[in-house]
């Protein structure tokens, strides 16, 4: 009987020692390594996007990790830099399209949004001959329009339901759009949307900020996410929007 028990107690001791060594090995957890691929321009956008983003089958990109910034002030001021050896180069926006205060002597009343589609600027008219100016992307050839509307709705991280005519038009080009895309970092409407009248046009953010300053949209007014968040906080439903 003693001969039979000895191997069992010996094996138990070996297992206990092995468990202790394993616990010692992981007593200090290894540091978390964050991917350095943080250089894409759209990292400077709000986080906490609702819903699950479903990408188009034709546009699935390799998954990357991005840093998300939760507060609007961080969104406007933070800069994220990646190591040079991993930096992903993107076209840079012309500084002329960054927000700035300018003189304004036009006919629009203070509080009005005025959009110059020829120069690709959006003006929020202020008092005392001043206006806050933002760079925008406007309708590409064949999609230009003008008119006056009121802001009828405001949405945070809006979802996207492309019109049937757009889905058909893009399919003819071999680009297949989803019928629905939840709000989020990959959504082309970006962080905020201001809906114009009863039209399908919006002033909205973008996940392609390098396109600002060009004729690039299907009629919507496109802004950097940082800028549309700023504008969103300054205007209310009922604000007049003049597009020329």
PDB file of C-alpha atoms in Angstrom:
ATOM      1  CA  UNK A   1       0.000   0.000   0.000  1.00  0.00           C
ATOM      2  CA  UNK A   2       2.843   2.425   0.826  1.00  0.00           C
ATOM      3  CA  UNK A   3       4.456   1.668  -2.515  1.00  0.00           C
ATOM      4  CA  UNK A   4       1.210   2.582  -4.342  1.00  0.00           C
ATOM      5  CA  UNK A   5       0.598   5.900  -2.501  1.00  0.00           C
ATOM      6  CA  UNK A   6       4.116   7.288  -2.892  1.00  0.00           C
ATOM      7  CA  UNK A   7       3.889   7.916  -6.671  1.00  0.00           C
ATOM      8  CA  UNK A   8       0.525   9.604  -6.249  1.00  0.00           C
ATOM      9  CA  UNK A   9       1.789  12.043  -3.611  1.00  0.00           C
ATOM     10  CA  UNK A  10       4.903  12.632  -5.685  1.00  0.00           C
ATOM     11  CA  UNK A  11       2.881  13.444  -8.799  1.00  0.00           C
ATOM     12  CA  UNK A  12       0.659  15.842  -6.814  1.00  0.00           C
ATOM     13  CA  UNK A  13       3.723  17.678  -5.560  1.00  0.00           C
ATOM     14  CA  UNK A  14       5.072  18.054  -9.103  1.00  0.00           C
ATOM     15  CA  UNK A  15       1.730  19.430 -10.344  1.00  0.00           C
ATOM     16  CA  UNK A  16       1.509  21.900  -7.467  1.00  0.00           C
ATOM     17  CA  UNK A  17       5.036  23.127  -8.185  1.00  0.00           C
ATOM     18  CA  UNK A  18       4.195  23.510 -11.875  1.00  0.00           C
ATOM     19  CA  UNK A  19       1.093  25.572 -11.055  1.00  0.00           C
ATOM     20  CA  UNK A  20       3.102  27.824  -8.745  1.00  0.00           C
ATOM     21  CA  UNK A  21       5.679  28.416 -11.487  1.00  0.00           C
ATOM     22  CA  UNK A  22       2.920  29.243 -13.975  1.00  0.00           C
ATOM     23  CA  UNK A  23       1.405  31.755 -11.557  1.00  0.00           C
ATOM     24  CA  UNK A  24       4.814  33.309 -11.007  1.00  0.00           C
ATOM     25  CA  UNK A  25       5.305  33.646 -14.760  1.00  0.00           C
ATOM     26  CA  UNK A  26       2.150  35.724 -15.151  1.00  0.00           C
ATOM     27  CA  UNK A  27       2.265  37.560 -11.839  1.00  0.00           C
ATOM     28  CA  UNK A  28       3.152  40.665 -13.889  1.00  0.00           C
ATOM     29  CA  UNK A  29       1.110  40.814 -17.065  1.00  0.00           C
ATOM     30  CA  UNK A  30       3.013  41.770 -20.214  1.00  0.00           C
ATOM     31  CA  UNK A  31       2.303  45.341 -21.418  1.00  0.00           C
ATOM     32  CA  UNK A  32      -0.517  45.910 -23.910  1.00  0.00           C
ATOM     33  CA  UNK A  33       0.920  46.841 -27.302  1.00  0.00           C
ATOM     34  CA  UNK A  34      -1.233  49.230 -29.318  1.00  0.00           C
ATOM     35  CA  UNK A  35      -0.915  49.170 -33.092  1.00  0.00           C
ATOM     36  CA  UNK A  36       1.090  52.215 -34.229  1.00  0.00           C
ATOM     37  CA  UNK A  37      -1.003  52.552 -37.404  1.00  0.00           C
ATOM     38  CA  UNK A  38      -2.792  55.682 -36.137  1.00  0.00           C
ATOM     39  CA  UNK A  39      -1.921  58.114 -38.907  1.00  0.00           C
ATOM     40  CA  UNK A  40      -5.010  57.950 -41.127  1.00  0.00           C
ATOM     41  CA  UNK A  41      -6.749  61.358 -41.125  1.00  0.00           C
ATOM     42  CA  UNK A  42     -10.022  60.030 -39.785  1.00  0.00           C
ATOM     43  CA  UNK A  43      -8.534  59.102 -36.387  1.00  0.00           C
ATOM     44  CA  UNK A  44      -9.451  62.649 -35.296  1.00  0.00           C
ATOM     45  CA  UNK A  45     -13.127  61.837 -35.022  1.00  0.00           C
ATOM     46  CA  UNK A  46     -15.604  61.176 -32.228  1.00  0.00           C
ATOM     47  CA  UNK A  47     -15.828  57.715 -30.757  1.00  0.00           C
ATOM     48  CA  UNK A  48     -18.664  55.727 -29.254  1.00  0.00           C
ATOM     49  CA  UNK A  49     -20.429  55.346 -32.592  1.00  0.00           C
ATOM     50  CA  UNK A  50     -23.668  53.402 -32.228  1.00  0.00           C
ATOM     51  CA  UNK A  51     -24.541  50.283 -34.125  1.00  0.00           C
ATOM     52  CA  UNK A  52     -22.485  47.850 -36.111  1.00  0.00           C
ATOM     53  CA  UNK A  53     -20.919  49.115 -39.298  1.00  0.00           C
ATOM     54  CA  UNK A  54     -21.352  46.882 -42.323  1.00  0.00           C
ATOM     55  CA  UNK A  55     -19.008  47.659 -45.208  1.00  0.00           C
ATOM     56  CA  UNK A  56     -19.784  47.318 -48.891  1.00  0.00           C
ATOM     57  CA  UNK A  57     -18.561  44.056 -50.374  1.00  0.00           C
ATOM     58  CA  UNK A  58     -16.560  46.005 -52.909  1.00  0.00           C
ATOM     59  CA  UNK A  59     -14.865  48.256 -50.347  1.00  0.00           C
ATOM     60  CA  UNK A  60     -13.764  46.004 -47.525  1.00  0.00           C
ATOM     61  CA  UNK A  61     -10.418  47.279 -46.245  1.00  0.00           C
ATOM     62  CA  UNK A  62      -7.913  45.634 -43.903  1.00  0.00           C
ATOM     63  CA  UNK A  63      -9.018  46.190 -40.339  1.00  0.00           C
ATOM     64  CA  UNK A  64      -6.993  48.736 -38.413  1.00  0.00           C
ATOM     65  CA  UNK A  65      -7.029  49.950 -34.839  1.00  0.00           C
ATOM     66  CA  UNK A  66      -7.753  53.645 -34.351  1.00  0.00           C
ATOM     67  CA  UNK A  67      -7.709  55.874 -31.304  1.00  0.00           C
ATOM     68  CA  UNK A  68     -11.134  57.357 -30.593  1.00  0.00           C
ATOM     69  CA  UNK A  69     -11.613  60.690 -28.848  1.00  0.00           C
ATOM     70  CA  UNK A  70     -14.789  61.035 -26.808  1.00  0.00           C
ATOM     71  CA  UNK A  71     -15.204  64.788 -26.326  1.00  0.00           C
ATOM     72  CA  UNK A  72     -15.653  67.518 -28.966  1.00  0.00           C
ATOM     73  CA  UNK A  73     -12.812  69.636 -27.516  1.00  0.00           C
ATOM     74  CA  UNK A  74     -10.425  66.710 -27.843  1.00  0.00           C
ATOM     75  CA  UNK A  75     -11.722  66.102 -31.327  1.00  0.00           C
ATOM     76  CA  UNK A  76     -10.742  69.566 -32.444  1.00  0.00           C
ATOM     77  CA  UNK A  77      -7.347  69.849 -30.778  1.00  0.00           C
ATOM     78  CA  UNK A  78      -5.732  66.434 -30.445  1.00  0.00           C
ATOM     79  CA  UNK A  79      -3.029  65.279 -32.829  1.00  0.00           C
ATOM     80  CA  UNK A  80      -2.060  61.641 -33.179  1.00  0.00           C
ATOM     81  CA  UNK A  81       1.275  60.763 -34.738  1.00  0.00           C
ATOM     82  CA  UNK A  82       2.533  57.355 -35.769  1.00  0.00           C
ATOM     83  CA  UNK A  83       6.157  56.247 -36.095  1.00  0.00           C
ATOM     84  CA  UNK A  84       7.558  57.316 -39.458  1.00  0.00           C
ATOM     85  CA  UNK A  85       8.285  53.772 -40.574  1.00  0.00           C
ATOM     86  CA  UNK A  86       4.580  52.856 -40.297  1.00  0.00           C
ATOM     87  CA  UNK A  87       3.075  56.179 -41.393  1.00  0.00           C
ATOM     88  CA  UNK A  88       0.269  55.954 -43.962  1.00  0.00           C
ATOM     89  CA  UNK A  89       0.408  59.009 -46.206  1.00  0.00           C
ATOM     90  CA  UNK A  90      -2.873  60.682 -47.129  1.00  0.00           C
ATOM     91  CA  UNK A  91      -3.528  63.863 -49.148  1.00  0.00           C
ATOM     92  CA  UNK A  92      -3.491  66.846 -46.798  1.00  0.00           C
ATOM     93  CA  UNK A  93      -6.274  69.441 -46.700  1.00  0.00           C
ATOM     94  CA  UNK A  94      -5.330  72.925 -47.887  1.00  0.00           C
ATOM     95  CA  UNK A  95      -5.127  75.169 -44.779  1.00  0.00           C
ATOM     96  CA  UNK A  96      -7.439  77.669 -46.484  1.00  0.00           C
ATOM     97  CA  UNK A  97     -10.299  75.228 -45.816  1.00  0.00           C
ATOM     98  CA  UNK A  98      -9.717  75.096 -42.067  1.00  0.00           C
ATOM     99  CA  UNK A  99     -12.221  77.014 -39.875  1.00  0.00           C
ATOM    100  CA  UNK A 100     -11.515  80.697 -39.386  1.00  0.00           C
ATOM    101  CA  UNK A 101     -13.245  83.991 -38.672  1.00  0.00           C
ATOM    102  CA  UNK A 102     -13.547  86.249 -41.710  1.00  0.00           C
ATOM    103  CA  UNK A 103     -15.119  89.554 -42.658  1.00  0.00           C
ATOM    104  CA  UNK A 104     -18.594  89.268 -44.176  1.00  0.00           C
ATOM    105  CA  UNK A 105     -20.543  92.048 -45.914  1.00  0.00           C
ATOM    106  CA  UNK A 106     -23.154  89.952 -47.720  1.00  0.00           C
ATOM    107  CA  UNK A 107     -26.937  90.246 -47.516  1.00  0.00           C
ATOM    108  CA  UNK A 108     -27.559  87.286 -45.162  1.00  0.00           C
ATOM    109  CA  UNK A 109     -28.715  87.952 -41.600  1.00  0.00           C
ATOM    110  CA  UNK A 110     -26.739  86.837 -38.536  1.00  0.00           C
ATOM    111  CA  UNK A 111     -27.430  83.194 -37.706  1.00  0.00           C
ATOM    112  CA  UNK A 112     -27.860  82.224 -41.382  1.00  0.00           C
ATOM    113  CA  UNK A 113     -25.755  79.528 -43.028  1.00  0.00           C
ATOM    114  CA  UNK A 114     -24.567  80.599 -46.469  1.00  0.00           C
ATOM    115  CA  UNK A 115     -22.806  78.099 -48.772  1.00  0.00           C
ATOM    116  CA  UNK A 116     -20.723  79.219 -51.751  1.00  0.00           C
ATOM    117  CA  UNK A 117     -20.483  76.103 -53.951  1.00  0.00           C
ATOM    118  CA  UNK A 118     -18.134  77.842 -56.405  1.00  0.00           C
ATOM    119  CA  UNK A 119     -15.461  78.475 -53.792  1.00  0.00           C
ATOM    120  CA  UNK A 120     -16.407  75.535 -51.543  1.00  0.00           C
ATOM    121  CA  UNK A 121     -16.934  77.550 -48.387  1.00  0.00           C
ATOM    122  CA  UNK A 122     -19.692  77.467 -45.784  1.00  0.00           C
ATOM    123  CA  UNK A 123     -20.282  80.659 -43.783  1.00  0.00           C
ATOM    124  CA  UNK A 124     -22.112  80.893 -40.479  1.00  0.00           C
ATOM    125  CA  UNK A 125     -22.989  84.583 -40.512  1.00  0.00           C
ATOM    126  CA  UNK A 126     -22.310  86.379 -37.265  1.00  0.00           C
ATOM    127  CA  UNK A 127     -22.736  89.930 -36.019  1.00  0.00           C
ATOM    128  CA  UNK A 128     -20.670  93.052 -36.662  1.00  0.00           C
ATOM    129  CA  UNK A 129     -19.663  92.107 -40.196  1.00  0.00           C
ATOM    130  CA  UNK A 130     -18.075  88.778 -39.192  1.00  0.00           C
ATOM    131  CA  UNK A 131     -18.671  85.161 -40.161  1.00  0.00           C
ATOM    132  CA  UNK A 132     -17.231  81.780 -39.249  1.00  0.00           C
ATOM    133  CA  UNK A 133     -15.999  80.105 -42.429  1.00  0.00           C
ATOM    134  CA  UNK A 134     -15.488  76.377 -43.041  1.00  0.00           C
ATOM    135  CA  UNK A 135     -14.196  74.483 -46.060  1.00  0.00           C
ATOM    136  CA  UNK A 136     -16.681  72.052 -47.600  1.00  0.00           C
ATOM    137  CA  UNK A 137     -17.021  69.491 -50.359  1.00  0.00           C
ATOM    138  CA  UNK A 138     -19.879  70.166 -52.765  1.00  0.00           C
ATOM    139  CA  UNK A 139     -21.760  68.499 -55.629  1.00  0.00           C
ATOM    140  CA  UNK A 140     -19.675  67.089 -58.444  1.00  0.00           C
ATOM    141  CA  UNK A 141     -20.511  68.022 -62.058  1.00  0.00           C
ATOM    142  CA  UNK A 142     -24.109  67.119 -62.768  1.00  0.00           C
ATOM    143  CA  UNK A 143     -25.062  67.234 -59.078  1.00  0.00           C
ATOM    144  CA  UNK A 144     -24.873  70.972 -58.423  1.00  0.00           C
ATOM    145  CA  UNK A 145     -27.897  72.728 -56.965  1.00  0.00           C
ATOM    146  CA  UNK A 146     -28.921  75.953 -55.288  1.00  0.00           C
ATOM    147  CA  UNK A 147     -31.790  77.053 -53.099  1.00  0.00           C
ATOM    148  CA  UNK A 148     -32.911  78.114 -49.632  1.00  0.00           C
ATOM    149  CA  UNK A 149     -34.049  75.677 -46.959  1.00  0.00           C
ATOM    150  CA  UNK A 150     -34.435  75.370 -43.215  1.00  0.00           C
ATOM    151  CA  UNK A 151     -32.640  72.824 -41.047  1.00  0.00           C
ATOM    152  CA  UNK A 152     -35.426  70.353 -40.256  1.00  0.00           C
ATOM    153  CA  UNK A 153     -33.500  67.740 -38.275  1.00  0.00           C
ATOM    154  CA  UNK A 154     -30.149  67.150 -36.573  1.00  0.00           C
ATOM    155  CA  UNK A 155     -28.606  63.737 -36.034  1.00  0.00           C
ATOM    156  CA  UNK A 156     -25.579  62.480 -34.094  1.00  0.00           C
ATOM    157  CA  UNK A 157     -23.698  59.683 -35.892  1.00  0.00           C
ATOM    158  CA  UNK A 158     -26.497  59.344 -38.472  1.00  0.00           C
ATOM    159  CA  UNK A 159     -27.212  56.089 -40.233  1.00  0.00           C
ATOM    160  CA  UNK A 160     -27.230  56.022 -44.027  1.00  0.00           C
ATOM    161  CA  UNK A 161     -29.863  54.687 -46.397  1.00  0.00           C
ATOM    162  CA  UNK A 162     -28.705  55.469 -49.938  1.00  0.00           C
ATOM    163  CA  UNK A 163     -31.548  56.440 -52.294  1.00  0.00           C
ATOM    164  CA  UNK A 164     -32.542  53.746 -54.786  1.00  0.00           C
ATOM    165  CA  UNK A 165     -31.405  55.932 -57.683  1.00  0.00           C
ATOM    166  CA  UNK A 166     -27.933  56.211 -56.128  1.00  0.00           C
ATOM    167  CA  UNK A 167     -27.707  52.466 -55.548  1.00  0.00           C
ATOM    168  CA  UNK A 168     -28.647  51.848 -59.190  1.00  0.00           C
ATOM    169  CA  UNK A 169     -26.248  54.503 -60.491  1.00  0.00           C
ATOM    170  CA  UNK A 170     -23.288  53.171 -58.510  1.00  0.00           C
ATOM    171  CA  UNK A 171     -24.086  49.544 -59.378  1.00  0.00           C
ATOM    172  CA  UNK A 172     -23.762  50.469 -63.065  1.00  0.00           C
ATOM    173  CA  UNK A 173     -20.195  51.500 -62.241  1.00  0.00           C
ATOM    174  CA  UNK A 174     -19.498  48.210 -60.461  1.00  0.00           C
ATOM    175  CA  UNK A 175     -19.736  49.748 -56.991  1.00  0.00           C
ATOM    176  CA  UNK A 176     -22.384  48.078 -54.828  1.00  0.00           C
ATOM    177  CA  UNK A 177     -23.751  50.154 -51.979  1.00  0.00           C
ATOM    178  CA  UNK A 178     -25.491  48.735 -48.911  1.00  0.00           C
ATOM    179  CA  UNK A 179     -29.171  49.534 -48.478  1.00  0.00           C
ATOM    180  CA  UNK A 180     -28.433  50.498 -44.870  1.00  0.00           C
ATOM    181  CA  UNK A 181     -25.288  51.439 -42.987  1.00  0.00           C
ATOM    182  CA  UNK A 182     -25.291  52.105 -39.242  1.00  0.00           C
ATOM    183  CA  UNK A 183     -23.767  55.303 -37.932  1.00  0.00           C
ATOM    184  CA  UNK A 184     -20.066  55.000 -37.210  1.00  0.00           C
ATOM    185  CA  UNK A 185     -16.500  55.670 -38.252  1.00  0.00           C
ATOM    186  CA  UNK A 186     -16.917  54.052 -41.686  1.00  0.00           C
ATOM    187  CA  UNK A 187     -20.225  55.745 -42.461  1.00  0.00           C
ATOM    188  CA  UNK A 188     -19.850  58.383 -45.220  1.00  0.00           C
ATOM    189  CA  UNK A 189     -22.198  60.766 -43.341  1.00  0.00           C
ATOM    190  CA  UNK A 190     -19.629  61.093 -40.574  1.00  0.00           C
ATOM    191  CA  UNK A 191     -20.205  62.333 -37.034  1.00  0.00           C
ATOM    192  CA  UNK A 192     -23.145  64.713 -37.530  1.00  0.00           C
ATOM    193  CA  UNK A 193     -25.836  65.537 -40.085  1.00  0.00           C
ATOM    194  CA  UNK A 194     -28.068  68.583 -40.580  1.00  0.00           C
ATOM    195  CA  UNK A 195     -31.062  67.788 -42.801  1.00  0.00           C
ATOM    196  CA  UNK A 196     -32.210  70.446 -45.283  1.00  0.00           C
ATOM    197  CA  UNK A 197     -35.949  70.932 -45.755  1.00  0.00           C
ATOM    198  CA  UNK A 198     -37.729  67.903 -47.208  1.00  0.00           C
ATOM    199  CA  UNK A 199     -34.859  67.180 -49.601  1.00  0.00           C
ATOM    200  CA  UNK A 200     -32.397  64.313 -49.495  1.00  0.00           C
ATOM    201  CA  UNK A 201     -29.563  66.815 -49.088  1.00  0.00           C
ATOM    202  CA  UNK A 202     -27.637  67.215 -45.843  1.00  0.00           C
ATOM    203  CA  UNK A 203     -24.754  69.100 -44.368  1.00  0.00           C
ATOM    204  CA  UNK A 204     -22.773  66.223 -42.888  1.00  0.00           C
ATOM    205  CA  UNK A 205     -19.371  64.929 -41.851  1.00  0.00           C
ATOM    206  CA  UNK A 206     -17.211  62.530 -43.807  1.00  0.00           C
ATOM    207  CA  UNK A 207     -14.823  59.607 -43.463  1.00  0.00           C
ATOM    208  CA  UNK A 208     -12.751  61.106 -46.321  1.00  0.00           C
ATOM    209  CA  UNK A 209     -11.599  64.496 -44.969  1.00  0.00           C
ATOM    210  CA  UNK A 210      -8.990  64.911 -47.697  1.00  0.00           C
ATOM    211  CA  UNK A 211     -11.841  65.523 -50.201  1.00  0.00           C
ATOM    212  CA  UNK A 212     -12.808  68.839 -48.581  1.00  0.00           C
ATOM    213  CA  UNK A 213     -12.448  71.739 -50.996  1.00  0.00           C
ATOM    214  CA  UNK A 214     -13.530  69.774 -54.062  1.00  0.00           C
ATOM    215  CA  UNK A 215     -16.636  69.023 -56.089  1.00  0.00           C
ATOM    216  CA  UNK A 216     -16.995  65.476 -54.803  1.00  0.00           C
ATOM    217  CA  UNK A 217     -20.508  64.688 -53.551  1.00  0.00           C
ATOM    218  CA  UNK A 218     -23.896  63.737 -54.979  1.00  0.00           C
ATOM    219  CA  UNK A 219     -25.258  67.103 -53.865  1.00  0.00           C
ATOM    220  CA  UNK A 220     -24.740  67.012 -50.095  1.00  0.00           C
ATOM    221  CA  UNK A 221     -22.489  69.522 -48.352  1.00  0.00           C
ATOM    222  CA  UNK A 222     -19.552  67.619 -46.901  1.00  0.00           C
ATOM    223  CA  UNK A 223     -17.456  68.812 -43.943  1.00  0.00           C
ATOM    224  CA  UNK A 224     -14.616  67.466 -41.841  1.00  0.00           C
ATOM    225  CA  UNK A 225     -15.964  65.687 -38.774  1.00  0.00           C
ATOM    226  CA  UNK A 226     -14.298  68.211 -36.466  1.00  0.00           C
ATOM    227  CA  UNK A 227     -15.998  71.053 -38.317  1.00  0.00           C
ATOM    228  CA  UNK A 228     -19.486  69.595 -38.601  1.00  0.00           C
ATOM    229  CA  UNK A 229     -19.440  68.891 -34.843  1.00  0.00           C
ATOM    230  CA  UNK A 230     -18.533  72.540 -34.246  1.00  0.00           C
ATOM    231  CA  UNK A 231     -21.268  73.795 -36.606  1.00  0.00           C
ATOM    232  CA  UNK A 232     -23.812  71.360 -35.119  1.00  0.00           C
ATOM    233  CA  UNK A 233     -23.322  72.905 -31.687  1.00  0.00           C
ATOM    234  CA  UNK A 234     -23.777  76.461 -32.997  1.00  0.00           C
ATOM    235  CA  UNK A 235     -27.054  76.116 -34.943  1.00  0.00           C
ATOM    236  CA  UNK A 236     -30.565  74.875 -34.230  1.00  0.00           C
ATOM    237  CA  UNK A 237     -33.440  73.302 -36.128  1.00  0.00           C
ATOM    238  CA  UNK A 238     -35.082  76.141 -38.060  1.00  0.00           C
ATOM    239  CA  UNK A 239     -31.812  77.798 -39.103  1.00  0.00           C
ATOM    240  CA  UNK A 240     -31.950  79.148 -42.661  1.00  0.00           C
ATOM    241  CA  UNK A 241     -29.475  77.624 -45.135  1.00  0.00           C
ATOM    242  CA  UNK A 242     -28.801  79.432 -48.420  1.00  0.00           C
ATOM    243  CA  UNK A 243     -26.944  77.477 -51.126  1.00  0.00           C
ATOM    244  CA  UNK A 244     -25.576  79.329 -54.161  1.00  0.00           C
TER     245      UNK A 244
END
